[in-house]
Short mmCIF file of C-alpha atoms and ligand atoms in Angstrom, two decimals:
data_model
loop_
_atom_site.label_atom_id
_atom_site.label_comp_id
_atom_site.label_asym_id
_atom_site.label_seq_id
_atom_site.Cartn_x
_atom_site.Cartn_y
_atom_site.Cartn_z
CA MET C 845 28.51 16.36 19.96
CA ALA C 846 26.31 13.24 19.54
CA ALA C 847 23.50 15.44 18.21
CA ARG C 848 25.94 17.00 15.66
CA VAL C 849 27.00 13.52 14.45
CA VAL C 850 23.39 12.37 14.22
CA GLY C 851 22.52 15.60 12.37
CA ARG C 852 25.37 15.10 9.89
CA THR C 853 24.53 11.41 9.40
CA GLY C 854 20.89 12.32 8.89
CA ARG C 855 21.79 14.91 6.22
CA LEU C 856 24.12 12.39 4.53
CA ALA C 857 21.35 9.77 4.54
CA ALA C 858 18.97 12.33 3.02
CA VAL C 859 21.48 13.16 0.25
CA VAL C 860 22.07 9.44 -0.49
CA ARG C 861 18.31 8.86 -0.52
CA SER C 862 17.58 11.72 -2.86
CA SER C 863 20.28 10.70 -5.35
CA ALA C 864 18.93 7.11 -5.29
CA VAL C 865 15.46 8.51 -6.01
CA ARG C 866 16.86 10.64 -8.91
CA LEU C 867 18.54 7.56 -10.44
CA GLN C 868 15.36 5.55 -9.93
CA SER C 869 13.18 8.12 -11.65
CA ARG C 870 15.57 8.29 -14.62
CA LEU C 871 15.43 4.53 -15.18
CA HIS C 872 12.02 3.58 -13.82
CA GLY C 873 9.91 6.77 -13.83
CA SER C 874 8.50 8.40 -10.69
CA THR C 875 8.39 6.29 -7.49
CA GLY C 876 5.05 7.87 -6.49
CA LEU C 877 5.73 7.06 -2.82
CA ARG C 878 3.28 8.11 -0.12
CA SER C 879 4.11 6.85 3.31
CA GLY C 880 3.45 6.62 7.03
CA SER C 881 5.98 7.89 9.59
CA GLN C 882 7.76 4.56 10.18
CA ALA C 883 8.66 4.51 6.47
CA ASN C 884 11.65 6.70 7.46
CA PHE C 885 13.23 3.54 8.87
CA PHE C 886 12.85 1.71 5.56
CA PRO C 887 14.00 3.96 2.69
CA PRO C 888 14.02 2.12 -0.64
CA LEU C 889 17.47 1.51 -2.12
CA GLU C 890 16.90 1.60 -5.82
CA ASP C 891 20.18 1.31 -7.68
CA ALA C 892 21.01 -2.06 -9.24
CA MET C 893 22.13 -4.43 -6.48
CA LEU C 894 24.08 -7.03 -8.47
CA PRO C 895 27.55 -6.40 -9.90
CA SER C 896 27.51 -4.74 -13.28
CA GLY C 897 27.77 -7.32 -16.08
CA SER C 898 25.95 -10.01 -14.05
CA PHE C 899 23.72 -10.69 -17.08
CA ASN C 900 26.30 -10.24 -19.85
CA ASN C 901 25.65 -12.66 -22.74
CA ARG C 902 22.30 -13.65 -21.24
CA MET C 903 18.89 -13.36 -22.90
CA ALA C 904 15.80 -12.52 -20.85
CA LEU C 905 12.11 -12.67 -21.82
CA ILE C 906 9.77 -10.56 -19.70
CA THR C 907 6.05 -10.86 -20.46
CA GLY C 908 4.19 -7.62 -19.80
CA GLY C 909 7.60 -5.90 -19.88
CA GLY C 910 6.27 -2.72 -21.50
CA THR C 911 4.69 -1.29 -18.33
CA GLY C 912 4.78 -1.24 -14.54
CA LEU C 913 6.79 -3.88 -12.71
CA GLY C 914 7.75 -5.74 -15.91
CA ARG C 915 9.24 -2.55 -17.29
CA ALA C 916 11.27 -2.03 -14.10
CA MET C 917 12.57 -5.62 -14.25
CA THR C 918 13.52 -5.12 -17.89
CA ALA C 919 15.38 -1.88 -17.05
CA THR C 920 17.38 -3.58 -14.28
CA LEU C 921 18.27 -6.71 -16.28
CA SER C 922 19.24 -4.54 -19.24
CA GLN C 923 21.38 -2.31 -17.00
CA LEU C 924 23.14 -5.49 -15.77
CA GLY C 925 24.01 -6.55 -19.33
CA ALA C 926 21.10 -8.74 -20.48
CA GLN C 927 19.63 -8.62 -23.95
CA CYS C 928 15.90 -8.40 -23.18
CA ILE C 929 12.77 -9.31 -25.10
CA ILE C 930 9.50 -7.80 -23.88
CA ALA C 931 6.20 -9.28 -25.02
CA SER C 932 2.55 -8.29 -24.64
CA ARG C 933 -0.45 -7.16 -26.71
CA LYS C 934 0.33 -3.48 -27.31
CA LEU C 935 3.24 -3.25 -29.73
CA ASP C 936 3.43 0.57 -29.63
CA VAL C 937 3.83 0.55 -25.82
CA LEU C 938 6.45 -2.21 -26.04
CA GLN C 939 8.42 -0.38 -28.74
CA ARG C 940 8.46 2.87 -26.76
CA THR C 941 9.70 1.11 -23.62
CA ALA C 942 12.27 -0.90 -25.58
CA GLU C 943 13.70 2.25 -27.17
CA GLU C 944 13.80 4.17 -23.89
CA ILE C 945 15.56 1.39 -21.97
CA SER C 946 18.00 0.52 -24.80
CA SER C 947 19.02 4.15 -25.13
CA GLN C 948 19.69 4.38 -21.37
CA THR C 949 21.59 1.10 -20.93
CA GLY C 950 23.20 0.60 -24.34
CA ASN C 951 21.85 -2.97 -24.46
CA LYS C 952 19.30 -4.04 -27.06
CA VAL C 953 15.70 -4.53 -25.93
CA HIS C 954 13.43 -6.27 -28.47
CA ALA C 955 9.65 -5.78 -28.59
CA VAL C 956 7.48 -8.73 -29.67
CA GLN C 957 3.70 -8.63 -29.85
CA CYS C 958 1.98 -11.55 -28.17
CA ASP C 959 -1.36 -12.27 -26.52
CA VAL C 960 -0.42 -14.96 -24.01
CA ARG C 961 -4.02 -16.30 -23.99
CA ASP C 962 -3.51 -17.69 -27.49
CA PRO C 963 -1.20 -20.75 -27.62
CA GLN C 964 -0.58 -20.27 -31.36
CA ALA C 965 0.45 -16.64 -30.83
CA VAL C 966 2.77 -17.80 -28.04
CA SER C 967 4.36 -20.38 -30.32
CA GLN C 968 4.88 -17.72 -33.05
CA CYS C 969 6.29 -15.33 -30.48
CA VAL C 970 8.83 -17.97 -29.42
CA ASP C 971 9.74 -18.51 -33.11
CA GLN C 972 10.43 -14.78 -33.33
CA ILE C 973 12.50 -14.83 -30.13
CA GLU C 974 14.57 -17.76 -31.41
CA ALA C 975 15.28 -15.81 -34.59
CA LEU C 976 16.14 -12.59 -32.73
CA THR C 977 18.26 -13.80 -29.83
CA GLY C 978 18.04 -17.58 -29.52
CA LEU C 979 16.18 -19.23 -26.64
CA PRO C 980 16.27 -17.16 -23.44
CA ASP C 981 18.21 -17.99 -20.27
CA VAL C 982 15.74 -16.06 -18.12
CA ILE C 983 11.95 -16.13 -18.41
CA ILE C 984 9.81 -13.84 -16.25
CA ASN C 985 6.07 -14.52 -16.42
CA ASN C 986 4.79 -11.15 -15.29
CA ALA C 987 1.82 -10.41 -17.62
CA ALA C 988 -1.54 -10.32 -15.83
CA GLY C 989 -5.07 -8.95 -15.88
CA ASN C 990 -7.22 -8.05 -12.89
CA PHE C 991 -10.05 -5.83 -11.63
CA VAL C 992 -12.04 -5.61 -8.41
CA CYS C 993 -15.58 -6.91 -8.77
CA PRO C 994 -18.11 -8.57 -6.46
CA SER C 995 -18.14 -12.22 -7.55
CA GLU C 996 -21.92 -12.19 -8.11
CA ARG C 997 -21.37 -9.58 -10.87
CA LEU C 998 -18.78 -11.63 -12.80
CA SER C 999 -19.81 -12.92 -16.23
CA PRO C 1000 -18.37 -16.21 -17.51
CA ASN C 1001 -16.26 -14.19 -19.95
CA ALA C 1002 -14.90 -11.98 -17.16
CA TRP C 1003 -13.79 -15.11 -15.28
CA LYS C 1004 -12.34 -16.60 -18.48
CA THR C 1005 -10.49 -13.41 -19.42
CA ILE C 1006 -8.55 -13.16 -16.15
CA THR C 1007 -7.85 -16.87 -15.72
CA ASP C 1008 -6.79 -17.11 -19.40
CA ILE C 1009 -4.24 -14.30 -19.06
CA VAL C 1010 -2.88 -15.29 -15.67
CA LEU C 1011 -2.99 -19.10 -15.49
CA ASN C 1012 -3.29 -20.28 -19.09
CA GLY C 1013 -0.99 -17.52 -20.37
CA THR C 1014 1.72 -18.44 -17.88
CA ALA C 1015 1.29 -22.13 -18.70
CA PHE C 1016 1.42 -21.58 -22.50
CA VAL C 1017 4.60 -19.46 -22.27
CA THR C 1018 6.26 -21.82 -19.79
CA LEU C 1019 5.41 -25.04 -21.66
CA GLU C 1020 6.32 -23.69 -25.11
CA LEU C 1021 9.70 -22.41 -23.94
CA GLY C 1022 10.29 -25.36 -21.62
CA LYS C 1023 9.80 -27.92 -24.40
CA ARG C 1024 12.13 -26.06 -26.80
CA LEU C 1025 14.78 -25.55 -24.11
CA ILE C 1026 14.65 -29.25 -23.23
CA GLN C 1027 15.03 -30.17 -26.92
CA ASN C 1028 18.08 -27.88 -27.12
CA GLN C 1029 19.49 -29.13 -23.80
CA LYS C 1030 19.60 -25.58 -22.49
CA GLY C 1031 18.88 -24.69 -18.85
CA ALA C 1032 16.92 -21.60 -17.79
CA SER C 1033 15.52 -19.68 -14.84
CA PHE C 1034 11.73 -19.29 -14.78
CA LEU C 1035 10.17 -16.72 -12.45
CA ALA C 1036 6.43 -16.11 -11.95
CA ILE C 1037 5.05 -12.94 -10.39
CA THR C 1038 1.97 -13.82 -8.34
CA THR C 1039 0.64 -11.88 -5.30
CA ILE C 1040 0.22 -12.31 -1.54
CA TYR C 1041 -3.45 -13.31 -1.85
CA ALA C 1042 -2.50 -16.32 -4.00
CA GLU C 1043 -1.91 -17.96 -0.63
CA SER C 1044 -4.84 -16.62 1.42
CA GLY C 1045 -7.40 -16.11 -1.34
CA SER C 1046 -9.25 -12.78 -1.43
CA GLY C 1047 -12.79 -11.64 -2.01
CA PHE C 1048 -13.47 -9.20 -4.88
CA VAL C 1049 -10.52 -10.45 -6.98
CA VAL C 1050 -11.57 -14.11 -7.09
CA PRO C 1051 -10.55 -14.96 -10.70
CA SER C 1052 -7.11 -13.43 -10.08
CA ALA C 1053 -6.70 -15.19 -6.72
CA SER C 1054 -7.71 -18.54 -8.23
CA ALA C 1055 -5.44 -18.15 -11.25
CA LYS C 1056 -2.42 -16.93 -9.26
CA ALA C 1057 -2.82 -19.92 -6.90
CA GLY C 1058 -2.78 -22.13 -10.00
CA VAL C 1059 0.41 -20.44 -11.23
CA GLU C 1060 2.07 -21.18 -7.89
CA ALA C 1061 1.07 -24.87 -8.12
CA LEU C 1062 2.40 -24.98 -11.71
CA TYR C 1063 5.76 -23.48 -10.74
CA LYS C 1064 6.25 -25.58 -7.61
CA SER C 1065 5.39 -28.74 -9.60
CA LEU C 1066 7.79 -27.92 -12.45
CA ALA C 1067 10.55 -27.04 -9.96
CA ALA C 1068 10.35 -30.67 -8.86
CA GLU C 1069 9.97 -32.17 -12.35
CA TRP C 1070 12.30 -30.14 -14.59
CA GLY C 1071 15.39 -29.66 -12.43
CA ARG C 1072 16.78 -32.59 -14.41
CA TYR C 1073 16.71 -30.42 -17.54
CA GLY C 1074 18.56 -27.53 -15.89
CA HIS C 1075 15.47 -25.43 -15.17
CA ARG C 1076 14.77 -23.51 -11.97
CA PHE C 1077 11.27 -22.25 -11.06
CA ASN C 1078 10.62 -19.57 -8.48
CA ILE C 1079 7.80 -17.27 -7.43
CA ILE C 1080 7.70 -13.71 -6.12
CA GLN C 1081 4.51 -12.60 -4.33
CA PRO C 1082 4.54 -8.79 -4.35
CA GLY C 1083 2.48 -6.65 -2.01
CA PRO C 1084 1.21 -3.27 -3.23
CA ILE C 1085 3.53 -1.35 -5.55
CA ARG C 1086 2.11 1.66 -7.35
CA THR C 1087 1.57 1.03 -11.07
CA LYS C 1088 -1.09 2.53 -13.28
CA GLY C 1089 -2.22 -0.95 -14.40
CA ALA C 1090 -2.83 -2.26 -10.88
CA PHE C 1091 -4.04 0.81 -9.02
CA SER C 1092 -6.46 2.00 -11.73
CA ARG C 1093 -8.23 -1.39 -11.63
CA LEU C 1094 -8.00 -2.20 -7.92
CA ASP C 1095 -8.44 1.19 -6.25
CA PRO C 1096 -9.82 3.45 -9.01
CA THR C 1097 -10.81 6.29 -6.64
CA GLY C 1098 -7.74 6.05 -4.40
CA ALA C 1099 -10.05 5.64 -1.39
CA PHE C 1100 -8.31 2.54 -0.01
CA GLU C 1101 -4.70 3.59 -0.34
CA LYS C 1102 -4.26 5.17 3.10
CA ALA C 1103 -5.82 2.23 4.94
CA MET C 1104 -3.58 -0.08 2.94
CA ILE C 1105 -0.42 1.83 3.85
CA ASP C 1106 -1.49 1.99 7.51
CA ARG C 1107 -1.56 -1.79 7.71
CA ILE C 1108 1.91 -2.24 6.18
CA PRO C 1109 4.47 -2.53 9.03
CA THR C 1110 7.15 -0.78 6.95
CA GLY C 1111 4.75 2.14 6.41
CA ARG C 1112 4.99 2.48 2.66
CA LEU C 1113 4.33 0.87 -0.71
CA GLY C 1114 7.10 -1.06 -2.42
CA THR C 1115 8.81 0.45 -5.43
CA PRO C 1116 9.23 -1.07 -8.91
CA ALA C 1117 13.03 -0.83 -8.61
CA GLU C 1118 13.01 -2.83 -5.37
CA ILE C 1119 11.13 -5.76 -6.89
CA ALA C 1120 13.32 -5.49 -9.99
CA ASN C 1121 16.41 -6.06 -7.83
CA LEU C 1122 14.82 -9.12 -6.23
CA ALA C 1123 13.74 -10.52 -9.60
CA ALA C 1124 17.25 -9.96 -10.97
CA TYR C 1125 18.81 -11.81 -8.03
CA VAL C 1126 16.39 -14.76 -8.31
CA SER C 1127 17.03 -14.94 -12.08
CA SER C 1128 20.82 -14.68 -11.75
CA ASN C 1129 23.46 -17.33 -11.29
CA TYR C 1130 23.93 -16.08 -7.70
CA ALA C 1131 20.64 -17.89 -7.04
CA SER C 1132 21.53 -21.10 -8.88
CA TRP C 1133 20.62 -23.17 -5.78
CA MET C 1134 17.22 -21.51 -5.45
CA SER C 1135 14.33 -23.45 -6.96
CA GLY C 1136 10.73 -23.98 -5.85
CA ALA C 1137 10.96 -20.88 -3.65
CA VAL C 1138 7.97 -18.65 -2.91
CA ILE C 1139 9.23 -15.24 -1.85
CA ARG C 1140 6.81 -12.84 -0.21
CA PHE C 1141 7.85 -9.21 -0.84
CA ASP C 1142 5.27 -7.00 0.79
CA GLY C 1143 6.71 -4.82 3.57
CA GLY C 1144 5.07 -7.16 6.09
CA GLU C 1145 1.49 -6.63 4.88
CA TYR C 1146 0.53 -10.33 4.80
CA VAL C 1147 1.45 -11.10 8.41
CA SER C 1148 -0.01 -7.79 9.50
CA LEU C 1149 -3.38 -8.74 7.96
CA ALA C 1150 -3.23 -12.28 9.34
CA GLY C 1151 -2.52 -11.82 13.07
CA GLU C 1152 -5.77 -11.31 14.91
CA PHE C 1153 -4.19 -9.23 17.70
CA ASN C 1154 -2.28 -6.89 15.42
CA GLU C 1155 -4.91 -4.15 15.85
CA LEU C 1156 -3.57 -3.79 19.41
CA ARG C 1157 -0.87 -1.60 17.84
CA SER C 1158 -3.26 1.29 18.44
CA VAL C 1159 -3.40 0.73 22.24
CA THR C 1160 -1.50 3.53 24.02
CA PRO C 1161 0.97 2.96 26.93
CA ASP C 1162 -1.61 4.38 29.41
CA GLN C 1163 -4.29 2.06 28.07
CA TRP C 1164 -1.82 -0.85 28.41
CA LYS C 1165 -1.39 -0.03 32.10
CA LEU C 1166 -5.15 -0.36 32.59
CA LEU C 1167 -5.39 -3.54 30.52
CA GLU C 1168 -2.50 -5.15 32.34
CA ALA C 1169 -4.02 -4.31 35.72
CA MET C 1170 -7.33 -5.85 34.65
CA ILE C 1171 -5.63 -8.99 33.38
CA ARG C 1172 -3.48 -9.38 36.52
CA LYS C 1173 -6.55 -8.95 38.75
CA THR C 1174 -8.28 -11.92 37.15
CA LYS C 1175 -7.96 -15.01 39.33
CA GLY C 1176 -9.03 -18.53 38.37
CA SER C 1177 -10.85 -19.50 35.21
C1 LIG X 1298 -7.54 -2.21 -1.44
C2 LIG X 1298 -6.74 -1.23 -2.28
C3 LIG X 1298 -5.95 -1.87 -3.37
C4 LIG X 1298 -5.01 -0.93 -4.07
C5 LIG X 1298 -3.98 -1.56 -4.94
C6 LIG X 1298 -3.49 -2.87 -4.41
C7 LIG X 1298 -2.30 -3.37 -5.12
C8 LIG X 1298 -2.08 -4.82 -4.80
C9 LIG X 1298 -2.34 -5.59 -6.04
C10 LIG X 1298 -2.33 -7.03 -5.88
C11 LIG X 1298 -2.41 -7.83 -6.97
C12 LIG X 1298 -2.44 -7.32 -8.29
C13 LIG X 1298 -2.60 -8.17 -9.32
C14 LIG X 1298 -2.65 -7.69 -10.72
O1 LIG X 1298 -2.75 -8.49 -11.58
S1 LIG X 1298 -2.54 -6.04 -11.05
C15 LIG X 1298 -2.35 -5.94 -12.84
C16 LIG X 1298 -3.49 -5.29 -13.42
N1 LIG X 1298 -3.22 -5.01 -14.83
C17 LIG X 1298 -4.08 -5.29 -15.78
O2 LIG X 1298 -5.18 -5.75 -15.54
C18 LIG X 1298 -3.62 -4.96 -17.18
C19 LIG X 1298 -4.38 -5.69 -18.25
N2 LIG X 1298 -5.83 -5.57 -18.11
C20 LIG X 1298 -6.69 -5.46 -19.19
O3 LIG X 1298 -6.30 -5.47 -20.33
C21 LIG X 1298 -8.18 -5.38 -18.90
O4 LIG X 1298 -8.40 -4.76 -17.67
C22 LIG X 1298 -8.83 -6.81 -18.86
C23 LIG X 1298 -10.34 -6.63 -18.59
C24 LIG X 1298 -8.23 -7.70 -17.78
C25 LIG X 1298 -8.66 -7.54 -20.19
O5 LIG X 1298 -8.98 -6.72 -21.28
P1 LIG X 1298 -9.81 -7.33 -22.56
O6 LIG X 1298 -9.25 -8.58 -22.99
O7 LIG X 1298 -9.91 -6.19 -23.53
O8 LIG X 1298 -11.20 -7.66 -21.88
P2 LIG X 1298 -12.64 -6.98 -22.03
O9 LIG X 1298 -12.59 -5.54 -21.71
O10 LIG X 1298 -13.21 -7.41 -23.34
O11 LIG X 1298 -13.43 -7.73 -20.84
C26 LIG X 1298 -13.54 -9.13 -20.78
C27 LIG X 1298 -14.72 -9.49 -19.91
O12 LIG X 1298 -14.49 -8.97 -18.59
C28 LIG X 1298 -15.54 -8.07 -18.22
N3 LIG X 1298 -15.01 -6.98 -17.42
C29 LIG X 1298 -14.02 -6.13 -17.76
N4 LIG X 1298 -13.81 -5.24 -16.78
C30 LIG X 1298 -14.70 -5.52 -15.80
C31 LIG X 1298 -14.99 -4.93 -14.52
N5 LIG X 1298 -14.30 -3.88 -14.05
N6 LIG X 1298 -15.97 -5.48 -13.78
C32 LIG X 1298 -16.67 -6.55 -14.20
N7 LIG X 1298 -16.44 -7.17 -15.42
C33 LIG X 1298 -15.47 -6.64 -16.20
C34 LIG X 1298 -16.08 -7.57 -19.54
O13 LIG X 1298 -17.39 -7.04 -19.41
C35 LIG X 1298 -16.00 -8.83 -20.39
O14 LIG X 1298 -17.04 -9.71 -20.08
P3 LIG X 1298 -18.39 -9.80 -21.00
O15 LIG X 1298 -17.93 -10.15 -22.38
O16 LIG X 1298 -19.21 -10.85 -20.35
O17 LIG X 1298 -19.03 -8.44 -20.94
N1 LIG X 1299 1.47 -3.53 -8.78
C1 LIG X 1299 1.15 -4.27 -7.72
O1 LIG X 1299 0.87 -3.74 -6.63
C2 LIG X 1299 1.14 -5.74 -7.82
C3 LIG X 1299 1.32 -6.41 -9.02
N2 LIG X 1299 1.33 -7.78 -9.04
C4 LIG X 1299 1.65 -8.50 -10.25
O2 LIG X 1299 2.72 -7.87 -10.90
C5 LIG X 1299 2.66 -8.09 -12.30
C6 LIG X 1299 2.77 -6.78 -13.04
O3 LIG X 1299 1.67 -5.94 -12.72
P1 LIG X 1299 1.73 -4.36 -12.84
O4 LIG X 1299 3.03 -3.98 -13.41
O5 LIG X 1299 1.31 -3.80 -11.56
O6 LIG X 1299 0.54 -4.07 -13.87
P2 LIG X 1299 0.54 -3.70 -15.42
O7 LIG X 1299 -0.90 -3.59 -15.79
O8 LIG X 1299 1.43 -2.55 -15.69
O9 LIG X 1299 1.18 -4.99 -16.11
C7 LIG X 1299 0.45 -6.02 -16.69
C8 LIG X 1299 1.10 -6.32 -18.03
O10 LIG X 1299 0.50 -7.50 -18.55
C9 LIG X 1299 0.36 -7.33 -19.96
N3 LIG X 1299 -0.76 -8.16 -20.42
C10 LIG X 1299 -2.05 -8.11 -20.03
N4 LIG X 1299 -2.80 -8.99 -20.72
C11 LIG X 1299 -1.95 -9.63 -21.57
C12 LIG X 1299 -2.11 -10.63 -22.55
N5 LIG X 1299 -3.31 -11.18 -22.79
N6 LIG X 1299 -1.02 -11.06 -23.23
C13 LIG X 1299 0.20 -10.51 -23.00
N7 LIG X 1299 0.42 -9.55 -22.08
C14 LIG X 1299 -0.64 -9.10 -21.38
C15 LIG X 1299 0.06 -5.85 -20.15
O11 LIG X 1299 0.50 -5.39 -21.44
P3 LIG X 1299 -0.50 -5.22 -22.69
O12 LIG X 1299 -1.66 -4.40 -22.24
O13 LIG X 1299 0.38 -4.56 -23.75
O14 LIG X 1299 -0.90 -6.60 -23.12
C16 LIG X 1299 0.92 -5.23 -19.05
O15 LIG X 1299 2.16 -4.83 -19.56
C17 LIG X 1299 1.36 -8.84 -12.55
O16 LIG X 1299 1.61 -10.23 -12.58
C18 LIG X 1299 0.55 -8.53 -11.30
O17 LIG X 1299 -0.40 -9.53 -11.03
C19 LIG X 1299 1.13 -8.52 -7.92
C20 LIG X 1299 0.91 -7.90 -6.72
C21 LIG X 1299 0.92 -6.47 -6.57
#
């Protein structure tokens, strides 16, 4: 009897999971999940979490919104009623994404070309946004550049390129919009997408680690300073989520993926739709008391990498019996 119930519940869970995956791939493209066995405990729920209409009459700017995680955030905000503006360098990519999402959600997505490294281009982009939609209520600083490289091989321009996109780009967008919002006495939610190694640092991605740490300092500082103008500042630190932009530059051969999944306690990568739900919540009025928060969203990878005894996961019960006996036998110091 119990086995029949478990069997039926299991089939039901599988049906729910597969329809969630179908919805996800319609809105966000393929999930591309590969996983370890414990991932069965942690299936991604990928439909929009907030009530429909949560972003009605709200304008959202997402930098780097044409691809990857920015695209997923745009799709979710648009589905929840927001009018979105996506901005980055490649206008053709932005326009394609904007059309695809608008046609699925029925809400307008605008595409604006902007290289965030150039403060003048950022200022012109904000002029365009003001003309299209007015100043945004939600700003997501998601654009980034990165590649793995031994630090001794980095040229000054390689360092400058990454830190310009990540730290200066975020600062230019945030300051330009912040000043205009303050002038117009309009509040807004600012969200920066960093990464788990912004906290620990990491070899082989040193310009990115340095710049993302700077972004976190910028956002925590402004959370303290600009609350008086109605602005909230929060940070999401994602762990690995498959996107072409990230994986082609950080694991070009795919050689490190399995080891990476093995060290994630939830046994799988995150999905774009999952981080999009979190970003939507943080940017919504349901989170109006949240400011200065740093939210790690990584399936447990950071703590798994940090704890020096975590490798003991591979010790078998029989081996534990032996270890325990050895430890108990020890007397004195
Ligand atoms: C262990 C397994 C890991 C698996 C995946 C893990 C996932 C977790 C991820 C965690 C964090 C992720 C953070 C991210 O940010 S991912 C997002 C990545 N997306 C992008 O990078 C998209 C945008 N990127 C780009 O446009 C280019 O890649 C860019 C190089 C960053 C900028 O392009 P552009 O402005 O055209 O720059 P140039 O090509 O002119 O190059 C400027 C400068 O940099 C040197 N350079 C470029 N690539 C490399 C390289 N691979 N190695 C060394 N140096 C490089 C280039 O030579 C130029 O310098 P110079 O003029 O001196 O020659
Ligand atoms: N995927 C992952 O596993 C993780 C991602 N992240 C972070 O998530 C965010 C999104 O990354 P992801 O979606 O994976 O990667 P993508 O490469 O898909 O996204 C990066 C975006 O940034 C835009 N961009 C790059 N340079 C500039 C520039 N100079 N001016 C304006 N826009 C620019 C790109 O558009 P264009 O080329 O048109 O300019 C692109 O849309 C980034 O902040 C990244 O650091 C953090 C941890 C893990």
